[in-house]
Amino acid sequence: MNCKLLLIVVVGITTIATAKAANPENGKMLFQGRCASCHNVTKKLTGPALAGVEDRHPEAWIISFVKGSQAMVKSGDAAALEVFNKNNQVIMPDHPDLSDDQIRDILAYIKETAANAPKEDDAPFSRPGQKEPNLMPLSIYNFPFMIAYLVLIVVMVILLVFLVNIKSYEHHIHKDD
Ligand code: HEC
């Protein structure tokens, strides 16, 4: 009896949660149909690359910008003005017919695509200089390394001389026998 109740609660919560969650699949369709002519997730086209847009602006700001960016620019919204000026004052058309949830779907698609996009470092070969910018390759210009190297050689030579001396000393003793 209790088990059934629990099941109903769990199924209910899951249904509500999935219904509420943004749908990146739907977002992809909307994006390709209405944004892709000017926007790419990772590359700048007419409009800026949209990867990380949710870190640059609050969600409510983005929703209102997509619905009517020029209204925001004209009302003096500082962030909208900055984006507008940064992009050579090219006007982004309004999308007043998109619902908040549809814009959230688009944002979910952007987030998913940005997360799966190859990083700049995913080259077919590695770029050590980029991965380890402070890496000092071995060269005679690497002074601390050169000093350590010379000290090591000197120590090895001394050790060798020392060992040879011991050998000849032993030789000496045995000859005396
Ligand atoms: C006709 C070209 C065009 C289309 C279509 C377009 N945009 Fe834009 N978008 C721009 C331009 C240009 C900007 C730069 C801001 C400005 O000029 O007002 C921009 C800016 C933005 C920004 C702010 C980005 C940032 O980095 O601050 C968001 C978010 C955005 N667009 C979302 C969308 C979405 C979502 C769609 C599809 C529903 C869309 N845009 C369709 C041209 C376009």
XYZ file of N, CA and C and ligand atoms in Angstrom:
574
model
N 0.844 -1.207 0.000
C 0.000 0.000 0.000
C 0.881 1.259 0.000
N 1.791 1.319 1.021
C 2.714 2.453 1.104
C 3.628 2.508 -0.103
N 3.979 1.299 -0.559
C 4.869 1.197 -1.709
C 4.235 1.839 -2.935
N 2.950 1.550 -3.118
C 2.228 2.095 -4.281
C 2.216 3.623 -4.219
N 1.950 4.109 -3.007
C 1.883 5.563 -2.819
C 3.224 6.199 -3.192
N 4.296 5.540 -2.712
C 5.644 6.041 -2.983
C 5.901 6.087 -4.491
N 5.466 5.002 -5.158
C 5.657 4.908 -6.609
C 4.961 6.066 -7.308
N 3.719 6.316 -6.886
C 2.945 7.397 -7.511
C 3.656 8.735 -7.301
N 4.138 8.943 -6.077
C 4.836 10.201 -5.788
C 6.080 10.341 -6.667
N 6.859 9.251 -6.733
C 8.103 9.304 -7.519
C 7.796 9.570 -8.992
N 6.832 8.805 -9.535
C 6.479 8.980 -10.950
C 5.972 10.411 -11.175
N 5.161 10.891 -10.252
C 4.620 12.249 -10.365
C 5.712 13.285 -10.400
N 6.639 13.171 -9.461
C 7.730 14.156 -9.389
C 8.573 14.097 -10.652
N 8.883 12.873 -11.105
C 9.706 12.738 -12.314
C 9.005 13.386 -13.507
N 7.707 13.145 -13.630
C 6.958 13.713 -14.757
C 7.019 15.236 -14.720
N 6.749 15.794 -13.536
C 6.773 17.262 -13.417
C 8.160 17.788 -13.733
N 9.183 17.091 -13.191
C 10.556 17.557 -13.394
C 10.912 17.535 -14.878
N 10.563 16.442 -15.584
C 10.924 16.370 -17.005
C 10.128 17.385 -17.806
N 8.881 17.603 -17.427
C 8.060 18.554 -18.171
C 8.627 19.964 -18.013
N 9.152 20.249 -16.807
C 9.652 21.604 -16.535
C 11.039 21.839 -17.125
N 11.850 20.766 -17.165
C 13.232 20.948 -17.594
C 13.276 21.421 -19.035
N 14.253 22.276 -19.318
C 14.405 22.785 -20.678
C 14.764 21.628 -21.605
N 14.322 21.744 -22.840
C 14.473 20.657 -23.792
C 15.456 21.065 -24.902
N 16.704 20.588 -24.808
C 17.710 21.020 -25.786
C 17.387 20.568 -27.213
N 16.649 19.464 -27.355
C 16.290 18.992 -28.704
C 15.406 20.021 -29.408
N 14.398 20.464 -28.656
C 13.508 21.503 -29.177
C 14.305 22.786 -29.428
N 15.220 23.086 -28.497
C 16.060 24.277 -28.629
C 16.907 24.237 -29.886
N 17.395 23.050 -30.222
C 18.224 22.900 -31.416
C 17.422 23.279 -32.666
N 16.176 22.792 -32.739
C 15.342 23.103 -33.896
C 15.096 24.605 -34.003
N 14.761 25.211 -32.846
C 14.503 26.654 -32.838
C 15.761 27.417 -33.232
N 16.880 26.994 -32.665
C 18.142 27.694 -32.928
C 18.477 27.636 -34.412
N 18.359 26.415 -34.975
C 18.728 26.276 -36.389
C 17.791 27.065 -37.289
N 16.527 27.132 -36.909
C 15.565 27.831 -37.742
C 15.646 29.345 -37.608
N 15.994 29.837 -36.404
C 15.811 31.267 -36.181
C 17.047 32.025 -35.727
N 18.093 31.331 -35.346
C 19.265 32.044 -34.834
C 20.521 31.731 -35.642
N 20.573 30.530 -36.233
C 21.826 30.044 -36.828
C 22.294 30.889 -38.009
N 21.383 31.683 -38.623
C 21.829 32.512 -39.738
C 22.776 33.598 -39.247
N 22.704 33.941 -37.992
C 23.586 34.978 -37.450
C 24.470 34.488 -36.304
N 24.091 33.366 -35.698
C 24.831 32.923 -34.505
C 25.345 31.505 -34.648
N 26.539 31.281 -34.117
C 27.054 29.941 -33.940
C 27.358 29.841 -32.453
N 27.417 28.619 -31.922
C 27.671 28.503 -30.487
C 29.116 28.896 -30.168
N 30.055 28.445 -31.002
C 31.460 28.684 -30.652
C 32.165 29.706 -31.541
N 31.556 30.039 -32.696
C 32.224 30.995 -33.597
C 31.432 32.285 -33.716
N 32.098 33.386 -33.904
C 31.398 34.635 -34.128
C 30.963 34.714 -35.589
N 29.696 34.986 -35.813
C 29.219 35.245 -37.180
C 28.802 36.716 -37.196
N 27.575 37.011 -37.677
C 27.093 38.391 -37.576
C 26.920 38.744 -36.101
N 26.361 37.804 -35.370
C 26.192 37.982 -33.927
C 27.315 37.271 -33.191
N 27.470 37.571 -31.908
C 28.553 36.945 -31.143
C 28.335 35.443 -30.949
N 29.425 34.717 -30.713
C 29.322 33.299 -30.345
C 28.534 33.217 -29.045
N 27.615 32.257 -28.978
C 26.714 32.262 -27.821
C 27.157 31.328 -26.682
N 28.277 30.623 -26.868
C 28.772 29.782 -25.767
C 29.034 30.654 -24.542
N 28.573 30.211 -23.386
C 28.834 30.937 -22.145
C 27.994 32.188 -21.969
N 26.964 32.358 -22.836
C 26.154 33.574 -22.743
C 25.449 33.655 -21.375
N 25.161 32.494 -20.799
C 24.485 32.489 -19.495
C 25.414 32.912 -18.359
N 26.728 32.883 -18.632
C 27.650 33.403 -17.612
C 27.811 34.915 -17.765
N 27.498 35.398 -18.972
C 27.658 36.840 -19.202
C 26.438 37.637 -18.772
N 25.244 37.022 -18.884
C 24.016 37.740 -18.551
C 23.072 36.841 -17.754
N 22.239 37.439 -16.900
C 21.204 36.648 -16.216
C 20.172 36.140 -17.232
N 19.530 35.017 -16.888
C 18.574 34.414 -17.819
C 17.469 35.386 -18.217
N 16.956 36.121 -17.243
C 15.849 37.046 -17.531
C 16.286 38.109 -18.539
N 17.526 38.545 -18.412
C 18.070 39.547 -19.346
C 18.096 38.970 -20.759
N 18.588 37.720 -20.876
C 18.698 37.087 -22.198
C 17.312 36.950 -22.825
N 16.356 36.504 -22.023
C 15.001 36.306 -22.549
C 14.457 37.628 -23.085
N 14.643 38.672 -22.323
C 14.103 39.952 -22.767
C 14.890 40.499 -23.964
N 16.183 40.200 -24.025
C 17.008 40.646 -25.153
C 16.587 39.951 -26.447
N 16.341 38.643 -26.346
C 15.944 37.892 -27.547
C 14.587 38.379 -28.040
N 13.704 38.690 -27.107
C 12.375 39.150 -27.517
C 12.417 40.542 -28.131
N 13.245 41.417 -27.574
C 13.286 42.773 -28.104
C 14.555 43.492 -27.693
N 15.655 43.259 -28.453
C 16.944 43.808 -28.039
C 16.986 45.325 -28.208
N 16.380 45.826 -29.289
C 16.466 47.266 -29.540
C 15.723 48.068 -28.475
N 14.623 47.495 -27.983
C 13.890 48.182 -26.910
C 14.805 48.367 -25.705
N 15.625 47.344 -25.423
C 16.544 47.435 -24.282
C 17.648 48.446 -24.562
N 18.172 48.406 -25.800
C 19.232 49.360 -26.157
C 18.689 50.775 -25.996
N 17.469 51.000 -26.502
C 16.900 52.354 -26.449
C 16.565 52.790 -25.044
N 16.225 51.817 -24.193
C 15.901 52.190 -22.808
C 17.184 52.456 -22.012
N 18.344 52.215 -22.650
C 19.600 52.550 -21.977
C 20.155 51.445 -21.105
N 19.690 50.216 -21.299
C 20.247 49.081 -20.554
C 21.743 48.972 -20.876
N 22.570 49.086 -19.820
C 24.020 49.189 -20.038
C 24.571 47.957 -20.748
N 24.159 46.762 -20.304
C 24.694 45.534 -20.899
C 24.267 45.418 -22.357
N 23.003 45.775 -22.654
C 22.508 45.691 -24.033
C 23.261 46.665 -24.924
N 23.494 47.859 -24.409
C 24.245 48.862 -25.178
C 25.658 48.382 -25.473
N 26.267 47.758 -24.466
C 27.639 47.291 -24.628
C 27.707 46.237 -25.735
N 26.772 45.262 -25.691
C 26.766 44.200 -26.702
C 26.503 44.797 -28.079
N 25.553 45.724 -28.139
C 25.176 46.372 -29.400
C 26.387 47.100 -30.012
N 27.072 47.885 -29.188
C 28.225 48.642 -29.690
C 29.395 47.733 -30.057
N 29.580 46.689 -29.265
C 30.677 45.758 -29.522
C 30.500 45.071 -30.866
N 29.249 44.913 -31.293
C 28.983 44.220 -32.557
C 28.647 45.199 -33.672
N 29.328 46.319 -33.684
C 29.214 47.327 -34.738
C 27.794 47.817 -34.934
N 27.011 47.793 -33.883
C 25.637 48.298 -33.907
C 24.784 47.623 -34.976
N 25.070 46.357 -35.240
C 24.194 45.577 -36.114
C 22.958 45.214 -35.286
N 21.795 45.445 -35.861
C 20.568 45.239 -35.092
C 20.128 43.781 -35.156
N 19.909 43.204 -33.997
C 19.363 41.844 -33.952
C 17.845 41.936 -34.021
N 17.225 41.192 -34.960
C 15.767 41.279 -35.067
C 15.079 40.760 -33.803
N 13.921 41.325 -33.495
C 13.158 40.892 -32.322
C 12.494 39.542 -32.580
N 12.342 38.775 -31.525
C 11.615 37.503 -31.619
C 10.526 37.495 -30.542
N 9.522 38.379 -30.696
C 8.533 38.523 -29.626
C 7.616 37.310 -29.518
N 7.575 36.495 -30.574
C 6.676 35.344 -30.551
C 7.256 34.151 -29.805
N 8.552 34.199 -29.459
C 9.126 33.069 -28.713
C 8.701 33.160 -27.248
N 8.316 32.022 -26.667
C 7.937 32.030 -25.251
C 9.211 31.937 -24.401
N 9.086 32.274 -23.121
C 10.230 32.160 -22.207
C 10.792 30.743 -22.248
N 9.886 29.747 -22.242
C 10.341 28.357 -22.220
C 11.071 27.981 -23.504
N 10.615 28.517 -24.617
C 11.311 28.223 -25.881
C 12.724 28.799 -25.853
N 12.853 30.001 -25.290
C 14.184 30.611 -25.188
C 15.046 29.812 -24.217
N 14.414 29.288 -23.139
C 15.174 28.424 -22.218
C 15.648 27.158 -22.932
N 14.818 26.628 -23.833
C 15.217 25.446 -24.611
C 16.431 25.774 -25.473
N 16.392 26.954 -26.096
C 17.520 27.372 -26.940
C 18.784 27.478 -26.077
N 18.631 28.065 -24.872
C 19.785 28.205 -23.983
C 20.324 26.837 -23.577
N 19.401 25.885 -23.351
C 19.841 24.531 -22.980
C 20.627 23.911 -24.126
N 20.148 24.152 -25.356
C 20.867 23.622 -26.524
C 22.263 24.260 -26.630
N 22.320 25.587 -26.415
C 23.609 26.292 -26.486
C 24.581 25.733 -25.441
N 24.052 25.521 -24.227
C 24.889 25.021 -23.141
C 25.423 23.629 -23.475
N 24.533 22.773 -23.972
C 24.911 21.396 -24.301
C 25.955 21.390 -25.420
N 25.719 22.208 -26.436
C 26.639 22.242 -27.575
C 27.997 22.790 -27.143
N 27.970 23.819 -26.311
C 29.234 24.410 -25.856
C 30.023 23.391 -25.039
N 29.303 22.610 -24.206
C 29.990 21.628 -23.363
C 30.615 20.522 -24.209
N 29.984 20.187 -25.342
C 30.507 19.099 -26.186
C 31.467 19.585 -27.257
N 31.587 20.903 -27.386
C 32.446 21.432 -28.452
C 33.891 21.082 -28.148
N 34.675 20.766 -29.190
C 36.077 20.456 -28.939
C 36.794 21.693 -28.407
N 37.656 21.474 -27.441
C 38.432 22.584 -26.895
C 39.507 22.972 -27.905
N 40.018 24.151 -27.757
C 41.055 24.611 -28.675
C 42.270 23.710 -28.638
N 42.458 23.047 -27.492
C 43.653 22.223 -27.338
C 43.524 20.837 -27.965
N 42.314 20.490 -28.427
C 42.126 19.157 -28.971
C 42.705 19.048 -30.379
N 43.956 19.368 -30.529
C 44.614 19.259 -31.830
C 45.051 17.815 -32.020
N 45.219 17.372 -33.274
C 45.669 15.997 -33.507
C 47.079 15.760 -32.970
N 47.826 16.817 -32.746
C 49.129 16.696 -32.112
C 49.142 17.652 -30.936
N 50.030 17.413 -29.978
C 49.998 18.281 -28.805
C 50.830 19.528 -29.058
N 50.467 20.575 -28.367
C 51.261 21.804 -28.452
C 51.838 22.052 -27.079
N 53.042 21.542 -26.820
C 53.596 21.643 -25.459
C 53.689 23.079 -24.995
N 54.016 23.982 -25.898
C 54.163 25.381 -25.515
C 52.878 25.952 -24.972
N 51.739 25.462 -25.495
C 50.451 25.972 -25.058
C 50.004 25.288 -23.769
N 50.319 23.974 -23.683
C 49.892 23.222 -22.498
C 50.718 23.612 -21.284
N 52.015 23.853 -21.488
C 52.890 24.222 -20.380
C 53.638 25.489 -20.760
N 52.965 26.623 -20.610
C 53.573 27.878 -21.075
C 54.888 28.185 -20.383
N 55.121 27.641 -19.184
C 56.368 27.958 -18.488
C 57.425 26.878 -18.662
N 57.113 25.912 -19.530
C 58.068 24.831 -19.734
C 59.368 25.384 -20.327
N 60.508 25.034 -19.700
C 61.781 25.497 -20.220
C 62.460 24.322 -20.903
N 62.582 24.347 -22.197
C 63.236 23.218 -22.859
C 64.714 23.178 -22.490
N 65.294 21.983 -22.562
C 66.712 21.865 -22.216
C 67.544 22.535 -23.288
N 68.311 23.521 -22.894
C 69.215 24.156 -23.842
C 70.301 24.817 -23.030
N 71.342 25.246 -23.725
C 72.437 25.859 -22.978
C 71.992 27.181 -22.370
N 70.863 27.685 -22.827
C 70.368 28.948 -22.249
C 69.610 28.717 -20.959
N 69.398 27.431 -20.646
C 68.723 27.119 -19.387
C 69.804 27.041 -18.314
N 70.089 28.198 -17.728
C 71.264 28.330 -16.876
C 71.283 27.408 -15.656
N 70.222 27.397 -14.844
C 70.246 26.507 -13.664
C 70.502 25.057 -14.057
N 69.892 24.650 -15.150
C 70.081 23.266 -15.576
C 71.537 23.018 -15.980
N 72.112 23.960 -16.711
C 73.493 23.806 -17.165
C 74.428 23.674 -15.974
N 74.230 24.514 -14.952
C 75.081 24.470 -13.740
C 74.967 23.078 -13.106
N 73.729 22.610 -12.919
C 73.505 21.314 -12.292
C 74.183 20.222 -13.116
N 74.098 20.355 -14.424
C 74.672 19.375 -15.334
C 76.200 19.340 -15.192
N 76.804 20.524 -15.163
C 78.258 20.601 -15.034
C 78.704 20.038 -13.683
N 77.972 20.393 -12.613
C 78.314 19.890 -11.279
C 78.266 18.362 -11.295
N 77.247 17.809 -11.937
C 77.098 16.361 -11.998
C 78.294 15.726 -12.715
N 78.711 16.347 -13.812
C 79.847 15.809 -14.566
C 81.117 15.845 -13.718
N 81.324 16.980 -13.037
C 82.518 17.108 -12.189
C 82.503 16.031 -11.102
N 81.327 15.857 -10.451
C 81.216 14.851 -9.395
C 81.540 13.466 -9.961
N 81.030 13.170 -11.156
C 81.269 11.862 -11.747
C 82.752 11.651 -12.069
N 83.398 12.720 -12.555
C 84.829 12.608 -12.868
C 85.621 12.352 -11.587
N 85.303 13.109 -10.532
C 86.005 12.918 -9.247
C 85.824 11.491 -8.746
N 84.577 11.012 -8.862
C 84.263 9.660 -8.412
C 85.074 8.634 -9.195
N 85.162 8.854 -10.491
C 85.897 7.938 -11.360
C 87.375 7.908 -10.974
N 87.933 9.107 -10.811
C 89.341 9.211 -10.422
C 89.562 8.502 -9.095
N 88.645 8.724 -8.173
C 88.721 8.118 -6.851
C 88.712 6.589 -6.959
N 87.782 6.049 -7.761
C 87.672 4.600 -7.916
C 88.930 4.022 -8.561
N 89.440 4.724 -9.574
C 90.658 4.255 -10.241
C 91.803 4.222 -9.244
N 91.882 5.233 -8.419
C 92.941 5.300 -7.402
C 92.836 4.141 -6.433
N 91.609 3.840 -5.997
C 91.416 2.720 -5.069
C 91.900 1.429 -5.722
N 91.521 1.263 -6.987
C 91.921 0.046 -7.714
C 93.438 -0.088 -7.747
N 94.093 1.029 -8.111
C 95.552 0.931 -8.239
C 96.188 0.750 -6.864
N 95.539 1.312 -5.851
C 96.029 1.132 -4.479
C 95.940 -0.332 -4.089
N 94.747 -0.945 -4.372
C 94.572 -2.377 -4.095
C 95.632 -3.185 -4.828
N 95.841 -2.804 -6.083
C 96.828 -3.456 -6.917
C 98.197 -3.439 -6.235
N 98.492 -2.283 -5.742
C 99.743 -2.044 -5.036
C 99.924 -3.017 -3.888
N 98.877 -3.096 -3.043
C 98.927 -3.955 -1.861
C 99.160 -5.407 -2.273
N 98.375 -5.827 -3.316
C 98.488 -7.224 -3.744
C 99.878 -7.528 -4.298
N 100.464 -6.505 -4.948
C 101.789 -6.710 -5.513
C 102.827 -6.918 -4.397
N 102.526 -6.178 -3.277
C 103.459 -6.254 -2.155
C 103.441 -7.611 -1.491
N 102.282 -8.318 -1.604
C 102.125 -9.619 -0.929
C 103.189 -10.625 -1.364
C 19.869 38.844 -38.184
C 20.889 38.312 -37.318
C 20.507 37.730 -35.974
C 19.581 36.739 -35.696
C 18.656 36.011 -36.658
C 19.691 36.481 -34.271
N 20.621 37.307 -33.709
Fe 21.169 37.361 -31.746
N 22.448 38.866 -32.117
C 22.678 39.409 -33.373
C 23.601 40.535 -33.226
C 24.124 41.414 -34.352
C 23.894 40.617 -31.850
C 24.797 41.651 -31.157
C 23.959 42.580 -30.306
C 23.212 43.618 -31.067
O 23.665 44.007 -32.136
O 22.171 44.065 -30.571
C 23.158 39.553 -31.186
C 23.226 39.308 -29.813
C 22.605 38.249 -29.183
C 22.743 37.925 -27.784
C 23.639 38.622 -26.764
C 24.956 37.885 -26.840
C 26.040 38.324 -25.903
O 27.127 37.770 -26.013
O 25.824 39.189 -25.067
C 21.963 36.835 -27.557
C 21.770 36.103 -26.248
C 21.343 36.486 -28.811
N 21.749 37.360 -29.771
C 20.484 35.438 -28.968
C 19.825 35.138 -30.162
C 18.878 34.061 -30.297
C 18.492 33.100 -29.193
C 18.432 34.085 -31.586
C 17.395 33.190 -32.213
C 16.115 33.162 -31.607
C 19.122 35.184 -32.265
N 19.948 35.800 -31.366
C 18.937 35.538 -33.597
C 22.162 39.009 -34.564
C 21.161 38.067 -34.712
